[in-house]
């Protein structure tokens, strides 16, 4: 969702940092094989045959999100003081404390100043920062700081609502628990009206079916 309609003119770009992980999938498969043995399983039985290789291939994909994408900015000189919100972005990451999945619903907002960011790039940057062992708090800050660099100022807010399997399927096992993090900068931190607009629209997106 966005609260503005813009038209492209001249464009500038900023690259998402490329992935640094080089994974030895053979070694990872061997470790998964050993784990299955230690768990009392037979890695060669029907159903598990090939599982170590599949798990290793998944880890390689997960830790190698597309870092070649660029965040494109389009000149739009008529805009000023307008709030742009992009929501409905859902990414999967892994909690670094228990290595269990977490689903993160991401909403980003900013105030354009002569340029607008290509909308599809928001999802790409969210997927990139989710593709690593993470904590939700750091993920929220990373997305916000990257967007700061893209637009060239700090009028950025990012809100993330997370479902953590480390809380839902272990420990207290509270399936309905949700964690919300918000990073507000620039005018979002000093203008209560702008901040409230962002939070109201964000919670509306989360409540939508």
C-alpha atoms as a PDB file:
ATOM      1  CA  UNK A   1       0.000   0.000   0.000  1.00  0.00           C
ATOM      2  CA  UNK A   2       1.162   3.544  -0.682  1.00  0.00           C
ATOM      3  CA  UNK A   3      -0.465   6.842   0.064  1.00  0.00           C
ATOM      4  CA  UNK A   4       0.948   8.512  -3.046  1.00  0.00           C
ATOM      5  CA  UNK A   5       0.973   8.071  -6.810  1.00  0.00           C
ATOM      6  CA  UNK A   6       4.197   9.085  -8.538  1.00  0.00           C
ATOM      7  CA  UNK A   7       5.554   9.105 -12.069  1.00  0.00           C
ATOM      8  CA  UNK A   8       9.156   8.273 -13.003  1.00  0.00           C
ATOM      9  CA  UNK A   9      11.442  10.887 -14.456  1.00  0.00           C
ATOM     10  CA  UNK A  10      15.181  10.683 -13.886  1.00  0.00           C
ATOM     11  CA  UNK A  11      16.359   7.829 -11.675  1.00  0.00           C
ATOM     12  CA  UNK A  12      19.254   7.231  -9.299  1.00  0.00           C
ATOM     13  CA  UNK A  13      20.130   3.908  -7.695  1.00  0.00           C
ATOM     14  CA  UNK A  14      21.673   2.522  -4.529  1.00  0.00           C
ATOM     15  CA  UNK A  15      22.835  -1.084  -4.366  1.00  0.00           C
ATOM     16  CA  UNK A  16      21.849  -3.472  -1.625  1.00  0.00           C
ATOM     17  CA  UNK A  17      25.069  -4.864  -0.085  1.00  0.00           C
ATOM     18  CA  UNK A  18      25.903  -8.221  -1.625  1.00  0.00           C
ATOM     19  CA  UNK A  19      25.946 -11.474   0.343  1.00  0.00           C
ATOM     20  CA  UNK A  20      29.258 -12.385   1.968  1.00  0.00           C
ATOM     21  CA  UNK A  21      28.551 -16.019   2.877  1.00  0.00           C
ATOM     22  CA  UNK A  22      30.277 -18.785   0.910  1.00  0.00           C
ATOM     23  CA  UNK A  23      28.691 -22.034   2.015  1.00  0.00           C
ATOM     24  CA  UNK A  24      30.294 -25.467   1.728  1.00  0.00           C
ATOM     25  CA  UNK A  25      27.100 -27.417   1.069  1.00  0.00           C
ATOM     26  CA  UNK A  26      28.931 -30.743   1.197  1.00  0.00           C
ATOM     27  CA  UNK A  27      30.215 -30.006   4.673  1.00  0.00           C
ATOM     28  CA  UNK A  28      26.798 -28.797   5.821  1.00  0.00           C
ATOM     29  CA  UNK A  29      25.188 -31.980   4.479  1.00  0.00           C
ATOM     30  CA  UNK A  30      27.725 -34.052   6.425  1.00  0.00           C
ATOM     31  CA  UNK A  31      26.873 -32.163   9.616  1.00  0.00           C
ATOM     32  CA  UNK A  32      23.137 -32.698   9.086  1.00  0.00           C
ATOM     33  CA  UNK A  33      23.843 -36.389   8.534  1.00  0.00           C
ATOM     34  CA  UNK A  34      25.705 -36.486  11.865  1.00  0.00           C
ATOM     35  CA  UNK A  35      22.876 -34.619  13.594  1.00  0.00           C
ATOM     36  CA  UNK A  36      20.319 -37.160  12.398  1.00  0.00           C
ATOM     37  CA  UNK A  37      22.500 -39.968  13.763  1.00  0.00           C
ATOM     38  CA  UNK A  38      22.824 -38.211  17.132  1.00  0.00           C
ATOM     39  CA  UNK A  39      19.036 -37.800  17.218  1.00  0.00           C
ATOM     40  CA  UNK A  40      18.650 -41.561  16.919  1.00  0.00           C
ATOM     41  CA  UNK A  41      17.651 -41.571  13.253  1.00  0.00           C
ATOM     42  CA  UNK A  42      18.952 -43.548  10.306  1.00  0.00           C
ATOM     43  CA  UNK A  43      19.868 -40.993   7.624  1.00  0.00           C
ATOM     44  CA  UNK A  44      19.679 -43.724   4.991  1.00  0.00           C
ATOM     45  CA  UNK A  45      16.144 -44.866   5.727  1.00  0.00           C
ATOM     46  CA  UNK A  46      13.255 -44.141   3.411  1.00  0.00           C
ATOM     47  CA  UNK A  47      12.094 -40.587   3.979  1.00  0.00           C
ATOM     48  CA  UNK A  48      15.449 -39.317   5.213  1.00  0.00           C
ATOM     49  CA  UNK A  49      17.523 -40.372   2.210  1.00  0.00           C
ATOM     50  CA  UNK A  50      18.641 -37.138   0.584  1.00  0.00           C
ATOM     51  CA  UNK A  51      17.511 -34.985   3.526  1.00  0.00           C
ATOM     52  CA  UNK A  52      21.020 -33.740   4.426  1.00  0.00           C
ATOM     53  CA  UNK A  53      21.557 -32.536   0.859  1.00  0.00           C
ATOM     54  CA  UNK A  54      18.157 -30.841   0.769  1.00  0.00           C
ATOM     55  CA  UNK A  55      18.801 -29.070   4.060  1.00  0.00           C
ATOM     56  CA  UNK A  56      22.235 -27.929   2.900  1.00  0.00           C
ATOM     57  CA  UNK A  57      20.763 -26.584  -0.347  1.00  0.00           C
ATOM     58  CA  UNK A  58      18.149 -24.656   1.657  1.00  0.00           C
ATOM     59  CA  UNK A  59      20.791 -23.091   3.883  1.00  0.00           C
ATOM     60  CA  UNK A  60      22.716 -21.944   0.811  1.00  0.00           C
ATOM     61  CA  UNK A  61      19.593 -20.326  -0.629  1.00  0.00           C
ATOM     62  CA  UNK A  62      18.594 -18.733   2.674  1.00  0.00           C
ATOM     63  CA  UNK A  63      22.016 -17.229   3.330  1.00  0.00           C
ATOM     64  CA  UNK A  64      22.383 -15.947  -0.244  1.00  0.00           C
ATOM     65  CA  UNK A  65      19.532 -13.476  -0.776  1.00  0.00           C
ATOM     66  CA  UNK A  66      19.641 -11.430  -3.943  1.00  0.00           C
ATOM     67  CA  UNK A  67      22.162  -8.677  -3.223  1.00  0.00           C
ATOM     68  CA  UNK A  68      22.415  -7.511  -6.818  1.00  0.00           C
ATOM     69  CA  UNK A  69      19.140  -5.603  -6.668  1.00  0.00           C
ATOM     70  CA  UNK A  70      19.323  -1.833  -6.571  1.00  0.00           C
ATOM     71  CA  UNK A  71      17.001   0.584  -4.873  1.00  0.00           C
ATOM     72  CA  UNK A  72      15.977   2.998  -7.613  1.00  0.00           C
ATOM     73  CA  UNK A  73      14.961   6.569  -6.848  1.00  0.00           C
ATOM     74  CA  UNK A  74      12.883   8.605  -9.299  1.00  0.00           C
ATOM     75  CA  UNK A  75      12.937  12.378  -9.451  1.00  0.00           C
ATOM     76  CA  UNK A  76       9.568  13.863  -8.505  1.00  0.00           C
ATOM     77  CA  UNK A  77      10.084  17.545  -7.813  1.00  0.00           C
ATOM     78  CA  UNK A  78       6.400  18.291  -7.104  1.00  0.00           C
ATOM     79  CA  UNK A  79       6.348  16.183  -3.943  1.00  0.00           C
ATOM     80  CA  UNK A  80       6.931  17.721  -0.559  1.00  0.00           C
ATOM     81  CA  UNK A  81       5.740  16.754   2.905  1.00  0.00           C
ATOM     82  CA  UNK A  82       3.831  13.730   1.633  1.00  0.00           C
ATOM     83  CA  UNK A  83       3.772  10.491   3.593  1.00  0.00           C
ATOM     84  CA  UNK A  84       4.518   7.305   1.622  1.00  0.00           C
ATOM     85  CA  UNK A  85       3.852   3.956   3.280  1.00  0.00           C
ATOM     86  CA  UNK A  86       4.653   0.539   1.809  1.00  0.00           C
ATOM     87  CA  UNK A  87       3.153  -2.406   3.696  1.00  0.00           C
ATOM     88  CA  UNK A  88       2.064  -5.994   3.236  1.00  0.00           C
ATOM     89  CA  UNK A  89       5.656  -7.246   3.079  1.00  0.00           C
ATOM     90  CA  UNK A  90       6.111 -10.656   4.705  1.00  0.00           C
ATOM     91  CA  UNK A  91       9.556 -12.234   5.043  1.00  0.00           C
ATOM     92  CA  UNK A  92      10.933 -15.258   6.860  1.00  0.00           C
ATOM     93  CA  UNK A  93      14.088 -15.184   8.921  1.00  0.00           C
ATOM     94  CA  UNK A  94      15.749 -17.330  11.598  1.00  0.00           C
ATOM     95  CA  UNK A  95      16.069 -16.364  15.245  1.00  0.00           C
ATOM     96  CA  UNK A  96      19.765 -16.490  16.078  1.00  0.00           C
ATOM     97  CA  UNK A  97      19.093 -17.575  19.665  1.00  0.00           C
ATOM     98  CA  UNK A  98      17.330 -20.852  18.849  1.00  0.00           C
ATOM     99  CA  UNK A  99      17.670 -21.077  15.041  1.00  0.00           C
ATOM    100  CA  UNK A 100      13.896 -21.337  14.664  1.00  0.00           C
ATOM    101  CA  UNK A 101      11.863 -19.451  12.037  1.00  0.00           C
ATOM    102  CA  UNK A 102      10.257 -16.081  12.557  1.00  0.00           C
ATOM    103  CA  UNK A 103       7.783 -14.458  10.200  1.00  0.00           C
ATOM    104  CA  UNK A 104       8.176 -10.692   9.947  1.00  0.00           C
ATOM    105  CA  UNK A 105       5.435  -8.390   8.637  1.00  0.00           C
ATOM    106  CA  UNK A 106       7.184  -5.221   7.488  1.00  0.00           C
ATOM    107  CA  UNK A 107       5.813  -1.721   6.925  1.00  0.00           C
ATOM    108  CA  UNK A 108       8.076   1.153   5.876  1.00  0.00           C
ATOM    109  CA  UNK A 109       7.230   4.827   5.608  1.00  0.00           C
ATOM    110  CA  UNK A 110       9.147   7.875   4.499  1.00  0.00           C
ATOM    111  CA  UNK A 111       8.700  11.499   3.505  1.00  0.00           C
ATOM    112  CA  UNK A 112      10.029  12.084  -0.036  1.00  0.00           C
ATOM    113  CA  UNK A 113      12.058  15.179  -0.788  1.00  0.00           C
ATOM    114  CA  UNK A 114      12.355  15.546  -4.551  1.00  0.00           C
ATOM    115  CA  UNK A 115      12.698  11.807  -5.139  1.00  0.00           C
ATOM    116  CA  UNK A 116      10.623   8.667  -4.600  1.00  0.00           C
ATOM    117  CA  UNK A 117      11.864   5.111  -4.117  1.00  0.00           C
ATOM    118  CA  UNK A 118      10.787   2.390  -6.553  1.00  0.00           C
ATOM    119  CA  UNK A 119       8.142   0.442  -4.639  1.00  0.00           C
ATOM    120  CA  UNK A 120       9.266  -3.097  -5.486  1.00  0.00           C
ATOM    121  CA  UNK A 121      12.649  -2.426  -3.944  1.00  0.00           C
ATOM    122  CA  UNK A 122      11.212  -2.265  -0.430  1.00  0.00           C
ATOM    123  CA  UNK A 123      10.434  -5.968  -0.525  1.00  0.00           C
ATOM    124  CA  UNK A 124      13.865  -6.782  -1.901  1.00  0.00           C
ATOM    125  CA  UNK A 125      15.667  -4.953   0.892  1.00  0.00           C
ATOM    126  CA  UNK A 126      13.473  -6.642   3.503  1.00  0.00           C
ATOM    127  CA  UNK A 127      14.230 -10.069   2.043  1.00  0.00           C
ATOM    128  CA  UNK A 128      17.944  -9.304   1.975  1.00  0.00           C
ATOM    129  CA  UNK A 129      18.213  -8.390   5.657  1.00  0.00           C
ATOM    130  CA  UNK A 130      15.988 -11.334   6.616  1.00  0.00           C
ATOM    131  CA  UNK A 131      18.348 -13.786   4.908  1.00  0.00           C
ATOM    132  CA  UNK A 132      20.624 -14.328   7.894  1.00  0.00           C
ATOM    133  CA  UNK A 133      20.498 -15.346  11.530  1.00  0.00           C
ATOM    134  CA  UNK A 134      18.654 -12.398  13.024  1.00  0.00           C
ATOM    135  CA  UNK A 135      16.867 -10.723  15.880  1.00  0.00           C
ATOM    136  CA  UNK A 136      13.811  -8.653  15.036  1.00  0.00           C
ATOM    137  CA  UNK A 137      15.143  -5.530  16.700  1.00  0.00           C
ATOM    138  CA  UNK A 138      18.298  -5.486  14.580  1.00  0.00           C
ATOM    139  CA  UNK A 139      16.387  -6.326  11.419  1.00  0.00           C
ATOM    140  CA  UNK A 140      14.108  -3.319  11.960  1.00  0.00           C
ATOM    141  CA  UNK A 141      17.079  -0.991  12.435  1.00  0.00           C
ATOM    142  CA  UNK A 142      18.929  -2.372   9.398  1.00  0.00           C
ATOM    143  CA  UNK A 143      15.976  -1.820   7.064  1.00  0.00           C
ATOM    144  CA  UNK A 144      15.509   1.717   8.387  1.00  0.00           C
ATOM    145  CA  UNK A 145      19.184   2.632   8.123  1.00  0.00           C
ATOM    146  CA  UNK A 146      19.425   1.271   4.606  1.00  0.00           C
ATOM    147  CA  UNK A 147      16.370   3.287   3.582  1.00  0.00           C
ATOM    148  CA  UNK A 148      17.998   6.361   5.149  1.00  0.00           C
ATOM    149  CA  UNK A 149      20.926   5.894   2.810  1.00  0.00           C
ATOM    150  CA  UNK A 150      18.691   5.403  -0.208  1.00  0.00           C
ATOM    151  CA  UNK A 151      16.644   8.585   0.244  1.00  0.00           C
ATOM    152  CA  UNK A 152      19.486  10.659   1.689  1.00  0.00           C
ATOM    153  CA  UNK A 153      17.790  11.762   4.912  1.00  0.00           C
ATOM    154  CA  UNK A 154      16.362  10.315   8.129  1.00  0.00           C
ATOM    155  CA  UNK A 155      12.636  10.953   7.641  1.00  0.00           C
ATOM    156  CA  UNK A 156      12.028   7.204   7.784  1.00  0.00           C
ATOM    157  CA  UNK A 157       9.949   4.898   9.955  1.00  0.00           C
ATOM    158  CA  UNK A 158       9.905   1.098   9.896  1.00  0.00           C
ATOM    159  CA  UNK A 159       7.506  -1.085  11.872  1.00  0.00           C
ATOM    160  CA  UNK A 160       7.810  -4.865  12.086  1.00  0.00           C
ATOM    161  CA  UNK A 161       5.355  -7.352  13.592  1.00  0.00           C
ATOM    162  CA  UNK A 162       6.873 -10.749  14.213  1.00  0.00           C
ATOM    163  CA  UNK A 163       5.683 -14.272  14.947  1.00  0.00           C
ATOM    164  CA  UNK A 164       8.528 -16.193  16.580  1.00  0.00           C
ATOM    165  CA  UNK A 165       8.418 -19.975  16.622  1.00  0.00           C
ATOM    166  CA  UNK A 166      10.973 -19.913  19.440  1.00  0.00           C
ATOM    167  CA  UNK A 167       8.119 -18.504  21.538  1.00  0.00           C
ATOM    168  CA  UNK A 168       5.225 -20.320  19.858  1.00  0.00           C
ATOM    169  CA  UNK A 169       6.530 -23.898  19.770  1.00  0.00           C
ATOM    170  CA  UNK A 170       9.003 -23.959  22.666  1.00  0.00           C
ATOM    171  CA  UNK A 171       9.344 -22.354  26.083  1.00  0.00           C
ATOM    172  CA  UNK A 172       6.037 -20.736  27.054  1.00  0.00           C
ATOM    173  CA  UNK A 173       4.390 -21.958  23.802  1.00  0.00           C
ATOM    174  CA  UNK A 174       2.198 -18.909  23.334  1.00  0.00           C
ATOM    175  CA  UNK A 175       0.954 -19.255  19.768  1.00  0.00           C
ATOM    176  CA  UNK A 176      -0.850 -15.918  19.707  1.00  0.00           C
ATOM    177  CA  UNK A 177       2.138 -13.874  20.908  1.00  0.00           C
ATOM    178  CA  UNK A 178       3.329 -11.123  18.580  1.00  0.00           C
ATOM    179  CA  UNK A 179       6.365  -8.863  18.851  1.00  0.00           C
ATOM    180  CA  UNK A 180       6.276  -5.324  17.453  1.00  0.00           C
ATOM    181  CA  UNK A 181       9.321  -3.146  16.831  1.00  0.00           C
ATOM    182  CA  UNK A 182       9.350   0.412  15.498  1.00  0.00           C
ATOM    183  CA  UNK A 183      12.312   2.489  14.328  1.00  0.00           C
ATOM    184  CA  UNK A 184      11.487   6.188  13.843  1.00  0.00           C
ATOM    185  CA  UNK A 185      13.915   8.813  12.593  1.00  0.00           C
ATOM    186  CA  UNK A 186      13.931  12.451  11.517  1.00  0.00           C
ATOM    187  CA  UNK A 187      10.466  13.957  11.409  1.00  0.00           C
ATOM    188  CA  UNK A 188       8.887  10.685  12.506  1.00  0.00           C
ATOM    189  CA  UNK A 189      10.661  11.151  15.828  1.00  0.00           C
ATOM    190  CA  UNK A 190       9.813  14.837  16.279  1.00  0.00           C
ATOM    191  CA  UNK A 191       6.403  15.287  14.624  1.00  0.00           C
ATOM    192  CA  UNK A 192       3.709  13.519  16.691  1.00  0.00           C
ATOM    193  CA  UNK A 193       1.071  13.955  13.960  1.00  0.00           C
ATOM    194  CA  UNK A 194       3.264  12.314  11.312  1.00  0.00           C
ATOM    195  CA  UNK A 195       4.226   9.542  13.724  1.00  0.00           C
ATOM    196  CA  UNK A 196       0.583   8.883  14.598  1.00  0.00           C
ATOM    197  CA  UNK A 197      -0.401   8.781  10.923  1.00  0.00           C
ATOM    198  CA  UNK A 198       2.267   6.167  10.269  1.00  0.00           C
ATOM    199  CA  UNK A 199       1.286   4.021  13.258  1.00  0.00           C
ATOM    200  CA  UNK A 200      -2.436   4.260  12.491  1.00  0.00           C
ATOM    201  CA  UNK A 201      -1.997   3.208   8.882  1.00  0.00           C
ATOM    202  CA  UNK A 202       0.463   0.474   9.874  1.00  0.00           C
ATOM    203  CA  UNK A 203      -1.844  -1.116  12.435  1.00  0.00           C
ATOM    204  CA  UNK A 204      -4.665  -0.892   9.892  1.00  0.00           C
ATOM    205  CA  UNK A 205      -2.594  -2.915   7.438  1.00  0.00           C
ATOM    206  CA  UNK A 206      -1.842  -5.549  10.065  1.00  0.00           C
ATOM    207  CA  UNK A 207      -5.517  -5.904  10.932  1.00  0.00           C
ATOM    208  CA  UNK A 208      -6.600  -6.234   7.301  1.00  0.00           C
ATOM    209  CA  UNK A 209      -7.529  -9.803   6.215  1.00  0.00           C
END
